[in-house]
Coordinates of C-alpha atoms in Angstrom, one line a residue:
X1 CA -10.9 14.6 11.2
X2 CA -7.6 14.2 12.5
X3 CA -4.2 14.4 10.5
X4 CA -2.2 11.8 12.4
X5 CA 1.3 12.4 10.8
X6 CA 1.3 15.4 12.2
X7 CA 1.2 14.5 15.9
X8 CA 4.1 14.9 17.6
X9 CA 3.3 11.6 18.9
X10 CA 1.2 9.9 16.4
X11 CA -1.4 7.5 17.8
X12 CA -2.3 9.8 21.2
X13 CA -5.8 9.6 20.5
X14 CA -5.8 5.9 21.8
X15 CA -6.5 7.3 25.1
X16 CA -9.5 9.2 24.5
X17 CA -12.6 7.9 26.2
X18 CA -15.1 8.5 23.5
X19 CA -13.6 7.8 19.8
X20 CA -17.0 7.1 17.8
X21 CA -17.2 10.5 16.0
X22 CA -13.0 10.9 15.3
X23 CA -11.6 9.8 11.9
X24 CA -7.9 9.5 12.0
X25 CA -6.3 10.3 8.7
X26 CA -2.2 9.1 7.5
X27 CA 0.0 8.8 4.8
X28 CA 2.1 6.6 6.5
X29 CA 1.6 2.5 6.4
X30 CA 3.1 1.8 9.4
X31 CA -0.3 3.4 11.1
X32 CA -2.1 0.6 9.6
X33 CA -0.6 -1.6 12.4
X34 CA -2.7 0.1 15.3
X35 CA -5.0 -2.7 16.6
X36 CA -8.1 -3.7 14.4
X37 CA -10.3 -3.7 17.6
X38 CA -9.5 0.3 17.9
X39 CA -9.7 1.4 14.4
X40 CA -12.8 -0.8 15.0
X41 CA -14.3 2.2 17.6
X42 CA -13.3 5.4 15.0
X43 CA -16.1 6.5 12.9
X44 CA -13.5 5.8 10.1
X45 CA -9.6 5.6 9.0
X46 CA -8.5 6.7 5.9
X47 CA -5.1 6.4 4.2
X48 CA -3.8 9.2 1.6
X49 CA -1.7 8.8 -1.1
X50 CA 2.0 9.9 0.4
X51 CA 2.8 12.9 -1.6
X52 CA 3.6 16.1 0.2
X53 CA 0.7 18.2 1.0
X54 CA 0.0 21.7 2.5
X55 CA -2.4 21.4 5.6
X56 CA -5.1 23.3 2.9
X57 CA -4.1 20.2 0.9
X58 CA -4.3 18.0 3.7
X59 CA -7.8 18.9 5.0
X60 CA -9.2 18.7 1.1
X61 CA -8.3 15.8 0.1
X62 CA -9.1 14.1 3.9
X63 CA -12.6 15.6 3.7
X64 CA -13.6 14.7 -0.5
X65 CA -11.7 10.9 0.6
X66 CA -14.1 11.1 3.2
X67 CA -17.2 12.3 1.8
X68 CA -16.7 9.2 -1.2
X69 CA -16.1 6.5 1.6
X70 CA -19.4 7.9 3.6
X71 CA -17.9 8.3 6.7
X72 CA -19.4 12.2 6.4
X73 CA -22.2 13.6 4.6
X74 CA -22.3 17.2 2.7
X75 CA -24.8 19.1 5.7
X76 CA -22.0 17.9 8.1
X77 CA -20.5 20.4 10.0
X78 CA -16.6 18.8 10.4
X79 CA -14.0 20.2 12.6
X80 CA -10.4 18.9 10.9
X81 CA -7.2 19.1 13.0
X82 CA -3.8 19.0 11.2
X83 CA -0.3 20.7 11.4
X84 CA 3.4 20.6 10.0
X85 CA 5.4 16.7 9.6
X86 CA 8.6 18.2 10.6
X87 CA 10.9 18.1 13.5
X88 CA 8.6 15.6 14.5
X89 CA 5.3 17.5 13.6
X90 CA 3.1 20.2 15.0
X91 CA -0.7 19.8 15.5
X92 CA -1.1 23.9 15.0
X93 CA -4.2 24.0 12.8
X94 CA -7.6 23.8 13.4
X95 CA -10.5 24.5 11.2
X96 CA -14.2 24.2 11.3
X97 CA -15.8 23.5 8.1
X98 CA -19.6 23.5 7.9
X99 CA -19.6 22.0 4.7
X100 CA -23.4 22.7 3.4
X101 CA -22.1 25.9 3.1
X102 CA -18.7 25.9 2.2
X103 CA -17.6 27.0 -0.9
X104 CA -13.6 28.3 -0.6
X105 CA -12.4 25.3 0.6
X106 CA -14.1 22.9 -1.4
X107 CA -17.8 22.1 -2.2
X108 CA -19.4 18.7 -1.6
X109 CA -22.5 19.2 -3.1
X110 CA -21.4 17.6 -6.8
X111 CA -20.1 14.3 -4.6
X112 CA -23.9 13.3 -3.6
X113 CA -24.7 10.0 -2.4
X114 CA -26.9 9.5 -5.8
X115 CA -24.0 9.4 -7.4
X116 CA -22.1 7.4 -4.9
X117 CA -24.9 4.9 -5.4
X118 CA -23.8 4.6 -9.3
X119 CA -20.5 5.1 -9.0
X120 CA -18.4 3.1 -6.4
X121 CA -16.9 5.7 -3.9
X122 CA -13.7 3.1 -4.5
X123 CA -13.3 4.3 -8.5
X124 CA -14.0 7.8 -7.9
X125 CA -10.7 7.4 -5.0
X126 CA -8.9 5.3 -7.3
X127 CA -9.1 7.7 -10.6
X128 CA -8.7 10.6 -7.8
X129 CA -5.1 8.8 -6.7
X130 CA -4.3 8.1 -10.0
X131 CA -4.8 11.4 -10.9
X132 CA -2.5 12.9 -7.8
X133 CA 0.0 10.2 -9.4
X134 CA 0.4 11.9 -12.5
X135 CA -0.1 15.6 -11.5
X136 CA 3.4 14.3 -8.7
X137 CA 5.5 12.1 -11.1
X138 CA 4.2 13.2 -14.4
X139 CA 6.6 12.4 -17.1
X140 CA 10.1 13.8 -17.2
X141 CA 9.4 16.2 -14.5
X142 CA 5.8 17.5 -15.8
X143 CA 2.6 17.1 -15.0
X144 CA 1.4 15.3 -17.7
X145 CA -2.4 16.8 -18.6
X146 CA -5.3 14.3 -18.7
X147 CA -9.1 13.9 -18.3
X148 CA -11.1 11.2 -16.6
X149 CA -15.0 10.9 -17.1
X150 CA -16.4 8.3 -14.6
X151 CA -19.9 7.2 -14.6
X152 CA -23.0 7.8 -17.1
X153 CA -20.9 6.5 -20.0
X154 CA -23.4 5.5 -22.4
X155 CA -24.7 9.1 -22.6
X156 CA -20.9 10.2 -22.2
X157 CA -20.1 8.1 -25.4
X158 CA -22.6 9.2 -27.7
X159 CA -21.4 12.9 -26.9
X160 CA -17.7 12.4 -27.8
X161 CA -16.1 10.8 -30.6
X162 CA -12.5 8.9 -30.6
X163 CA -9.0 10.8 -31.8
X164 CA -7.3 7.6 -32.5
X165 CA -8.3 3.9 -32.3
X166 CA -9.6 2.8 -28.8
X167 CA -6.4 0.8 -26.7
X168 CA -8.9 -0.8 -24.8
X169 CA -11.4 -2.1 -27.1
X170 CA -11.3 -5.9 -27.2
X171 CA -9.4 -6.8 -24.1
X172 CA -11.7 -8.4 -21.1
X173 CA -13.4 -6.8 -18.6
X174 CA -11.2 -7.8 -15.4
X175 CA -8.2 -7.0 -17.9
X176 CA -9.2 -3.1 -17.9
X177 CA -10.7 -2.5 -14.4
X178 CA -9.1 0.4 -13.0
X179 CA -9.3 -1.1 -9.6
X180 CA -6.5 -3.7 -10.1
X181 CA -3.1 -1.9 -9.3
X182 CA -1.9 -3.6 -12.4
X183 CA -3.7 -1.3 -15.0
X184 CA -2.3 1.8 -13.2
X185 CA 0.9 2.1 -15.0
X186 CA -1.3 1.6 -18.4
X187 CA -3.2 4.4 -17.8
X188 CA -0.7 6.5 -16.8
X189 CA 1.1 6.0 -20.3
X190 CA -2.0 6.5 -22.0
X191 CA -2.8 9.8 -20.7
X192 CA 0.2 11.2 -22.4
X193 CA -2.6 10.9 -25.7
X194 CA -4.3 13.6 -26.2
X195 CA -8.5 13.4 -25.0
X196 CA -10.3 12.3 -22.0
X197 CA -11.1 8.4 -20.5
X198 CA -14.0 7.4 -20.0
X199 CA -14.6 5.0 -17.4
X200 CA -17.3 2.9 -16.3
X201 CA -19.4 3.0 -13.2
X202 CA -18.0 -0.1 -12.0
X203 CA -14.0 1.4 -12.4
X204 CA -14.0 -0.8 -16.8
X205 CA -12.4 1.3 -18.4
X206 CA -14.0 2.2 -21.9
X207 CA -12.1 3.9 -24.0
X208 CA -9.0 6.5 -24.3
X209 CA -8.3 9.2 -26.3
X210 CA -11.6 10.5 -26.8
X211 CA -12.5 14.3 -27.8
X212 CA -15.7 15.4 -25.3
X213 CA -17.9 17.2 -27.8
X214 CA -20.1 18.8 -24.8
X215 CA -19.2 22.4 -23.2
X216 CA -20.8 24.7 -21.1
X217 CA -22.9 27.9 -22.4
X218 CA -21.0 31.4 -22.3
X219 CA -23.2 31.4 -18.7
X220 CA -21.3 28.6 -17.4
X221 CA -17.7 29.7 -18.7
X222 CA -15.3 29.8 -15.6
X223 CA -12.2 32.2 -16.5
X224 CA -8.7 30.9 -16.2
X225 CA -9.3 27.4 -17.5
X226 CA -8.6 26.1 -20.2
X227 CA -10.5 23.4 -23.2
X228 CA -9.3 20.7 -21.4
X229 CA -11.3 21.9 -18.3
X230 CA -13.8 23.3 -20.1
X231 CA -14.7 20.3 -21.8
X232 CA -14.6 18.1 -18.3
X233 CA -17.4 20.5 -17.1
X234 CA -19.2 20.3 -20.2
X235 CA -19.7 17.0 -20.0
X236 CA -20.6 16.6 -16.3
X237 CA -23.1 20.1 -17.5
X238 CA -25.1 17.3 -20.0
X239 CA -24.5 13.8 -18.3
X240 CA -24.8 12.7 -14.7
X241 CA -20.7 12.0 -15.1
X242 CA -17.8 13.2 -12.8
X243 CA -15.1 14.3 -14.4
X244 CA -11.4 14.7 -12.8
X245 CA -8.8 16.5 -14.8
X246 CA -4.8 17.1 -14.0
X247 CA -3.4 20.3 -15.0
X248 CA -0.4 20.2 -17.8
X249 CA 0.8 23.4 -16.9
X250 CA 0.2 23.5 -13.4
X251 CA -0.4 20.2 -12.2
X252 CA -3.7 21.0 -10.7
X253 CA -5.5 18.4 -9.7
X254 CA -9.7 19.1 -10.0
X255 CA -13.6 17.8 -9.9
X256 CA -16.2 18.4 -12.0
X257 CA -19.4 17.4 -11.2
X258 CA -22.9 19.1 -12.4
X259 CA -20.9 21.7 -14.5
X260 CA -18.6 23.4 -12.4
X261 CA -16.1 22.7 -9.7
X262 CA -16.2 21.0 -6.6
X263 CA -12.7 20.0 -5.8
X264 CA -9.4 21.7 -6.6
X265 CA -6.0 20.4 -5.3
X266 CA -2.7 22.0 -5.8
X267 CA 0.3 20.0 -7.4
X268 CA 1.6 18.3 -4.6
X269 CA 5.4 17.5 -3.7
X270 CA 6.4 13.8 -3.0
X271 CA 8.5 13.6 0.1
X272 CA 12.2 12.6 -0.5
X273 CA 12.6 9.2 -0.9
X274 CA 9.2 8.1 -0.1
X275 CA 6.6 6.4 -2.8
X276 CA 3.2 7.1 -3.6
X277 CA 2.4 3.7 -2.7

């Protein structure tokens, strides 16, 4: 996996001979006009949301973006290079993950492809960007603190119960379907309400402002977090869910998935006068 931005001289892996097993990784749109025939040869290209990340930050959320689009499996062994953007970046870091096994960095074991076969990889990146959106912007300056609960929402429903009346009940399907760019800015006011959403397998979204009545056993209590967090892996504990959670006091970005968790970002920094999008 290879941080592009970084390069010195983006794009200097045109001239390798053999590109089949190289995923190329930016943040910057203008990559998107390399040749299709050559992106073509990669074993994949992924774009990131364009918020400022540490290289940690830069290799998580490359390899979990990955790991959702398929392009890598959780038994792979992944060597990811990356380095500083500045003074027109430094490829200086390279790390070997064998991912089976890795636990500091991340764990992919949650992110299975059973669940990728429920949930479309393109929700679970979607409510992940989303996510990265608010922890960045927030409102005012602060993260703004939120849960998302994706997938298994039938059972998901009948173990939470609504705080206020539901702002999505009665509008169409296509109108609430958090794969249209439109709905982003609706969800990110309502995630100022207190309680999770709960989103549907196919990216509907159900319901706001819901209370998650499930939480883990004294077993599965993970110190340092909070109800908020608690209550995310609860419900993933009970349910074959995923849940993703921003941070209000940090900013944290995290997934849940089988109880504890699998992913944890650190609030990142948008670069000066650059969007998210």
């Amino acid at each position: 996996i290879l941080f592009d931005d970084a390069a010195a001289d983006p794009g200097f892996w045109k001239d390798s001979a053999d590109r089949s097993r190289l995923i190329v990784v930016t943040q910057r749109p203008e990559t998107e006009a390399y040749p299709r025939g050559l992106l073509r040869e990669l074993k994949g290209f992924v774009r990131l949301p364009a918020v400022k990340l540490t290289r940690l930050g830069q290799i998580k959320l490359s390899v979990i973006t990955c790991v959702t689009e398929g392009l890598i499996e959780g038994m792979d062994k992944v060597v990811c290079l990356t380095g500083a953007m500045r003074d027109g970046g430094s490829l200086d870091t390279v790390i070997a993950l064998d991912l089976a096994n890795e636990t500091e960095v991340l764990s992919t074991t949650g992110i299975s492809r059973e669940l990728l076969l429920r949930v479309k990889p393109e929700v679970l990146e979607t409510v992940l960007s989303i996510a990265i959106e608010l922890s960045v912007e927030g409102r005012e300056g602060s993260a703004v603190g939120t849960t998302f609960v994706i997938g298994d929402h039938e059972r998901v429903d009948r173990l939470s119960r609504a705080l206020i009346m539901n702002p999505f009940k009665g509008y169409p399907e296509d109108a609430r379907n958090i794969l249209d760019d439109g709905v982003h800015e609706t969800i990110k006011e309502f995630a100022l309400l207190d309680g999770a959403f709960i989103i549907r397998e196919d990216g509907v979204v159900m319901s706001a402002g819901v209370h998650l009545d499930a939480a883990l056993d004294s077993d599965g209590h993970m110190p340092g977090l909070g109800c908020r967090h608690m209550a995310a892996a609860g419900i993933t504990d009970v349910t074959d869910a995923v849940s993703i959670t921003v941070s209000g006091s940090t900013g944290m970005v995290r997934i849940f998935r089988k109880g504890r968790v699998v992913f944890e970002l650190e609030r990142p920094q948008r670069p000066a006068g650059r969007p998210l999008r």
